[in-house]
mmCIF file of C-alpha atoms in Angstrom:
data_model
loop_
_atom_site.group_PDB
_atom_site.id
_atom_site.type_symbol
_atom_site.label_atom_id
_atom_site.label_comp_id
_atom_site.label_asym_id
_atom_site.label_seq_id
_atom_site.Cartn_x
_atom_site.Cartn_y
_atom_site.Cartn_z
ATOM 1 C CA GLY A 308 31.071 -10.557 24.538
ATOM 2 C CA GLN A 309 31.465 -12.316 21.251
ATOM 3 C CA ASN A 310 29.607 -15.507 20.462
ATOM 4 C CA ILE A 311 30.021 -17.605 17.331
ATOM 5 C CA ASP A 312 27.947 -20.790 17.276
ATOM 6 C CA GLN A 313 28.142 -23.700 14.850
ATOM 7 C CA PRO A 314 27.378 -27.425 15.126
ATOM 8 C CA THR A 315 30.163 -29.598 16.483
ATOM 9 C CA GLU A 316 29.857 -32.479 14.036
ATOM 10 C CA MET A 317 28.099 -33.367 10.805
ATOM 11 C CA THR A 318 28.176 -36.406 8.535
ATOM 12 C CA ALA A 319 27.190 -36.845 4.909
ATOM 13 C CA THR A 320 27.757 -39.229 2.025
ATOM 14 C CA GLU A 321 29.805 -38.776 -1.115
ATOM 15 C CA GLY A 322 27.978 -36.845 -3.815
ATOM 16 C CA ALA A 323 25.511 -35.310 -1.365
ATOM 17 C CA ILE A 324 24.948 -31.677 -0.373
ATOM 18 C CA VAL A 325 25.595 -30.431 3.161
ATOM 19 C CA GLN A 326 24.836 -27.089 4.803
ATOM 20 C CA ILE A 327 26.854 -25.925 7.809
ATOM 21 C CA ASN A 328 25.184 -23.149 9.776
ATOM 22 C CA CYS A 329 26.787 -20.411 11.813
ATOM 23 C CA THR A 330 25.097 -17.847 14.035
ATOM 24 C CA TYR A 331 26.923 -14.952 15.588
ATOM 25 C CA GLN A 332 26.564 -12.171 18.099
ATOM 26 C CA THR A 333 29.449 -9.731 18.047
ATOM 27 C CA SER A 334 29.949 -6.148 19.135
ATOM 28 C CA GLY A 335 31.009 -5.176 15.625
ATOM 29 C CA PHE A 336 30.778 -6.709 12.188
ATOM 30 C CA ASN A 337 33.101 -6.237 9.269
ATOM 31 C CA GLY A 338 32.678 -9.491 7.364
ATOM 32 C CA LEU A 339 32.302 -13.223 7.858
ATOM 33 C CA PHE A 340 34.830 -15.844 6.786
ATOM 34 C CA TRP A 341 34.750 -19.591 6.328
ATOM 35 C CA TYR A 342 37.951 -21.617 6.647
ATOM 36 C CA GLN A 343 38.638 -25.302 6.055
ATOM 37 C CA GLN A 344 41.089 -27.117 8.305
ATOM 38 C CA HIS A 345 42.256 -30.675 7.730
ATOM 39 C CA ALA A 346 43.686 -32.492 10.734
ATOM 40 C CA GLY A 347 47.218 -31.355 11.469
ATOM 41 C CA GLU A 348 47.136 -28.666 8.802
ATOM 42 C CA ALA A 349 46.686 -24.909 8.593
ATOM 43 C CA PRO A 350 43.221 -23.411 8.175
ATOM 44 C CA THR A 351 42.741 -22.377 4.548
ATOM 45 C CA PHE A 352 40.456 -19.595 3.357
ATOM 46 C CA LEU A 353 37.225 -20.661 1.627
ATOM 47 C CA SER A 354 34.930 -17.661 1.414
ATOM 48 C CA TYR A 355 34.149 -14.146 2.580
ATOM 49 C CA ASN A 356 30.795 -12.390 2.906
ATOM 50 C CA VAL A 357 30.314 -8.803 3.968
ATOM 51 C CA LEU A 358 26.983 -8.047 2.251
ATOM 52 C CA ASP A 359 23.770 -10.054 2.510
ATOM 53 C CA GLY A 360 23.294 -12.785 -0.030
ATOM 54 C CA LEU A 361 24.941 -15.776 -1.579
ATOM 55 C CA GLU A 362 28.521 -16.023 -2.790
ATOM 56 C CA GLU A 363 29.251 -18.993 -5.032
ATOM 57 C CA LYS A 364 32.678 -20.419 -5.689
ATOM 58 C CA GLY A 365 32.644 -23.741 -7.483
ATOM 59 C CA ARG A 366 31.254 -26.509 -5.264
ATOM 60 C CA PHE A 367 31.220 -24.179 -2.254
ATOM 61 C CA SER A 368 28.751 -21.369 -1.570
ATOM 62 C CA SER A 369 28.347 -19.117 1.436
ATOM 63 C CA PHE A 370 25.319 -17.124 2.511
ATOM 64 C CA LEU A 371 25.008 -14.194 4.902
ATOM 65 C CA SER A 372 22.092 -12.462 6.609
ATOM 66 C CA ARG A 373 23.388 -9.626 8.757
ATOM 67 C CA SER A 374 19.985 -8.800 10.241
ATOM 68 C CA LYS A 375 19.669 -12.382 11.515
ATOM 69 C CA GLY A 376 23.319 -12.801 12.490
ATOM 70 C CA TYR A 377 23.386 -15.928 10.365
ATOM 71 C CA SER A 378 25.539 -17.554 7.737
ATOM 72 C CA TYR A 379 25.809 -20.940 6.127
ATOM 73 C CA LEU A 380 28.386 -22.768 4.063
ATOM 74 C CA LEU A 381 26.944 -25.039 1.386
ATOM 75 C CA LEU A 382 29.065 -27.851 0.006
ATOM 76 C CA LYS A 383 27.820 -29.653 -3.112
ATOM 77 C CA GLU A 384 28.914 -32.907 -4.753
ATOM 78 C CA LEU A 385 30.738 -33.929 -1.617
ATOM 79 C CA GLN A 386 34.036 -35.741 -1.959
ATOM 80 C CA MET A 387 35.991 -37.756 0.596
ATOM 81 C CA LYS A 388 38.639 -35.028 0.677
ATOM 82 C CA ASP A 389 36.014 -32.601 2.015
ATOM 83 C CA SER A 390 36.211 -34.370 5.379
ATOM 84 C CA ALA A 391 37.656 -31.617 7.574
ATOM 85 C CA SER A 392 36.795 -29.045 10.198
ATOM 86 C CA TYR A 393 34.993 -25.947 8.910
ATOM 87 C CA LEU A 394 35.579 -22.763 10.873
ATOM 88 C CA CYS A 395 33.218 -19.802 10.877
ATOM 89 C CA ALA A 396 34.896 -16.509 11.799
ATOM 90 C CA VAL A 397 33.544 -12.988 12.153
ATOM 91 C CA ARG A 398 35.750 -9.963 11.742
ATOM 92 C CA GLY A 399 35.066 -7.399 14.418
ATOM 93 C CA SER A 400 35.250 -3.700 13.978
ATOM 94 C CA THR A 401 38.645 -3.153 15.574
ATOM 95 C CA LEU A 402 42.074 -4.088 14.284
ATOM 96 C CA GLY A 403 40.664 -6.610 11.804
ATOM 97 C CA ARG A 404 40.611 -9.272 14.491
ATOM 98 C CA LEU A 405 38.727 -12.498 13.781
ATOM 99 C CA TYR A 406 36.410 -14.209 16.258
ATOM 100 C CA PHE A 407 36.209 -17.935 15.563
ATOM 101 C CA GLY A 408 33.588 -20.562 16.243
ATOM 102 C CA ARG A 409 34.655 -23.965 17.578
ATOM 103 C CA GLY A 410 34.513 -25.487 14.131
ATOM 104 C CA THR A 411 32.254 -28.123 12.591
ATOM 105 C CA GLN A 412 33.897 -31.497 11.990
ATOM 106 C CA LEU A 413 32.465 -32.853 8.729
ATOM 107 C CA THR A 414 32.891 -36.534 7.906
ATOM 108 C CA VAL A 415 32.102 -37.681 4.373
ATOM 109 C CA TRP A 416 31.320 -41.386 4.014
ATOM 110 C CA PRO A 417 31.663 -43.361 0.775
ATOM 111 C CA GLU B 6 50.926 -23.999 0.953
ATOM 112 C CA THR B 7 49.870 -20.555 2.201
ATOM 113 C CA GLY B 8 53.283 -18.868 2.181
ATOM 114 C CA VAL B 9 53.390 -18.665 5.973
ATOM 115 C CA THR B 10 55.999 -20.979 7.496
ATOM 116 C CA GLN B 11 56.197 -21.984 11.127
ATOM 117 C CA THR B 12 59.005 -23.804 12.915
ATOM 118 C CA PRO B 13 59.232 -26.130 14.645
ATOM 119 C CA ARG B 14 56.188 -28.191 13.672
ATOM 120 C CA HIS B 15 56.299 -30.106 16.957
ATOM 121 C CA LEU B 16 57.798 -29.134 20.318
ATOM 122 C CA VAL B 17 57.899 -30.891 23.657
ATOM 123 C CA MET B 18 59.200 -28.836 26.569
ATOM 124 C CA GLY B 19 59.420 -29.037 30.328
ATOM 125 C CA MET B 20 57.857 -26.447 32.574
ATOM 126 C CA THR B 21 61.237 -24.896 33.373
ATOM 127 C CA ASN B 22 62.443 -24.683 29.763
ATOM 128 C CA LYS B 23 62.695 -21.629 27.537
ATOM 129 C CA LYS B 24 61.896 -22.066 23.865
ATOM 130 C CA SER B 25 60.824 -19.933 20.919
ATOM 131 C CA LEU B 26 58.374 -20.454 18.077
ATOM 132 C CA LYS B 27 59.141 -18.864 14.743
ATOM 133 C CA CYS B 28 56.864 -17.623 11.986
ATOM 134 C CA GLU B 29 58.020 -16.323 8.625
ATOM 135 C CA GLN B 30 56.212 -14.869 5.625
ATOM 136 C CA HIS B 31 57.563 -13.289 2.474
ATOM 137 C CA LEU B 32 54.168 -12.294 1.106
ATOM 138 C CA GLY B 33 54.666 -8.611 1.840
ATOM 139 C CA HIS B 34 51.921 -8.689 4.453
ATOM 140 C CA ASN B 35 51.832 -5.948 7.073
ATOM 141 C CA ALA B 36 49.831 -7.661 9.828
ATOM 142 C CA MET B 37 50.834 -10.779 11.740
ATOM 143 C CA TYR B 38 49.005 -12.704 14.434
ATOM 144 C CA TRP B 39 49.512 -15.442 16.990
ATOM 145 C CA TYR B 40 46.539 -17.729 17.706
ATOM 146 C CA LYS B 41 46.162 -20.615 20.140
ATOM 147 C CA GLN B 42 44.044 -23.630 19.162
ATOM 148 C CA SER B 43 43.145 -25.995 21.996
ATOM 149 C CA ALA B 44 41.074 -29.131 21.628
ATOM 150 C CA LYS B 45 37.326 -28.481 21.575
ATOM 151 C CA LYS B 46 37.824 -24.705 21.859
ATOM 152 C CA PRO B 47 37.673 -21.900 19.301
ATOM 153 C CA LEU B 48 40.825 -20.365 17.924
ATOM 154 C CA GLU B 49 41.922 -17.731 20.447
ATOM 155 C CA LEU B 50 43.702 -14.595 19.341
ATOM 156 C CA MET B 51 46.850 -13.926 21.405
ATOM 157 C CA PHE B 52 48.741 -11.067 19.773
ATOM 158 C CA VAL B 53 48.387 -8.731 16.813
ATOM 159 C CA TYR B 54 51.245 -6.925 15.111
ATOM 160 C CA SER B 55 50.700 -4.304 12.454
ATOM 161 C CA LEU B 56 53.726 -2.810 10.695
ATOM 162 C CA GLU B 57 55.924 -4.381 13.382
ATOM 163 C CA GLU B 58 54.084 -2.613 16.195
ATOM 164 C CA ARG B 59 52.152 -4.686 18.713
ATOM 165 C CA VAL B 60 48.596 -3.392 18.539
ATOM 166 C CA GLU B 61 46.862 -5.919 20.740
ATOM 167 C CA ASN B 62 47.738 -8.182 23.614
ATOM 168 C CA ASN B 63 44.653 -10.234 24.330
ATOM 169 C CA SER B 64 45.145 -10.764 28.085
ATOM 170 C CA VAL B 65 47.831 -13.360 27.491
ATOM 171 C CA PRO B 66 49.971 -14.459 30.483
ATOM 172 C CA SER B 67 53.454 -12.977 30.597
ATOM 173 C CA ARG B 68 55.024 -16.437 30.166
ATOM 174 C CA PHE B 69 54.239 -15.850 26.465
ATOM 175 C CA SER B 70 56.338 -13.054 24.977
ATOM 176 C CA PRO B 71 56.007 -12.062 21.306
ATOM 177 C CA GLU B 72 58.642 -10.379 19.208
ATOM 178 C CA CYS B 73 58.386 -8.921 15.711
ATOM 179 C CA PRO B 74 61.866 -7.824 14.570
ATOM 180 C CA ASN B 75 60.697 -7.027 11.024
ATOM 181 C CA SER B 76 57.600 -7.356 8.883
ATOM 182 C CA SER B 77 58.541 -10.860 7.708
ATOM 183 C CA HIS B 78 59.250 -12.535 11.030
ATOM 184 C CA LEU B 79 57.310 -13.125 14.193
ATOM 185 C CA PHE B 80 58.451 -15.017 17.279
ATOM 186 C CA LEU B 81 56.699 -16.329 20.352
ATOM 187 C CA HIS B 82 59.081 -16.770 23.282
ATOM 188 C CA LEU B 83 57.970 -19.297 25.865
ATOM 189 C CA HIS B 84 59.150 -19.691 29.461
ATOM 190 C CA THR B 85 57.899 -21.499 32.551
ATOM 191 C CA LEU B 86 54.832 -22.808 30.743
ATOM 192 C CA GLN B 87 52.118 -24.941 32.309
ATOM 193 C CA PRO B 88 50.685 -28.228 31.023
ATOM 194 C CA GLU B 89 47.436 -26.429 30.117
ATOM 195 C CA ASP B 90 49.428 -24.357 27.618
ATOM 196 C CA SER B 91 49.748 -27.471 25.459
ATOM 197 C CA ALA B 92 47.999 -26.628 22.191
ATOM 198 C CA LEU B 93 48.472 -25.888 18.514
ATOM 199 C CA TYR B 94 49.949 -22.406 18.064
ATOM 200 C CA LEU B 95 49.076 -20.849 14.735
ATOM 201 C CA CYS B 96 50.650 -17.846 13.102
ATOM 202 C CA ALA B 97 48.715 -15.875 10.506
ATOM 203 C CA SER B 98 49.463 -12.936 8.284
ATOM 204 C CA GLN B 99 47.271 -10.514 6.363
ATOM 205 C CA PRO B 100 48.063 -7.878 3.741
ATOM 206 C CA ASP B 101 46.524 -5.416 6.175
ATOM 207 C CA LEU B 102 44.146 -5.515 9.133
ATOM 208 C CA ASN B 103 41.026 -5.752 6.958
ATOM 209 C CA THR B 104 41.745 -8.682 4.657
ATOM 210 C CA GLU B 105 41.659 -12.462 4.926
ATOM 211 C CA ALA B 106 44.175 -14.265 7.096
ATOM 212 C CA PHE B 107 46.735 -16.722 5.737
ATOM 213 C CA PHE B 108 47.681 -19.326 8.338
ATOM 214 C CA GLY B 109 50.857 -21.269 8.892
ATOM 215 C CA GLN B 110 50.835 -25.012 9.581
ATOM 216 C CA GLY B 111 51.160 -24.416 13.299
ATOM 217 C CA THR B 112 53.438 -25.668 16.045
ATOM 218 C CA ARG B 113 52.058 -28.535 18.137
ATOM 219 C CA LEU B 114 53.313 -27.728 21.627
ATOM 220 C CA THR B 115 53.296 -30.215 24.493
ATOM 221 C CA VAL B 116 54.312 -29.063 27.969
ATOM 222 C CA VAL B 117 55.352 -31.869 30.306
#
């Protein structure tokens, strides 16, 4: 089966740095995605990793280690608007389907 | 705004009703998906369409019936649903099967 594991909740303060971890065990691997979802809204694409290493995009960075089945999303200079659920998803080897974790609800306090 | 539009945004239906959810994209994407998002559970893939052909039916009960009349539109027909089917139903599209997914805002469905 497919297993994507990430913490349920995290809290941090404005201006801080937070790291959201994701571990996965899937029968195939063709890339890992991070999505942000605000309450009542659509998930929006944040980042994509298919090779090992760090991908940086502004305040957000994502890291992947395929040998460890591990990824993290790093958010710097946190803002109140970053309060949202962060979804880790692994693309399997067939039909481009995505396997999602339960999401990590991040709350940023002033 | 992702370019994927879902209607209605909210739907309340009885267990004997028949209703349909609609998804529309004019992004030129060739793959479209239906996902179910229940509280405290991961997003669950329901159906995959590629070039208007259904390529996956992920063990979804027959009371959910998808339809893809063309590459821009995707429907989910609902009949004799159960209260446990209450959830957020998300449509997504991708340029092809191996690219990122663009999600619609979802339809919040409540079955009473």
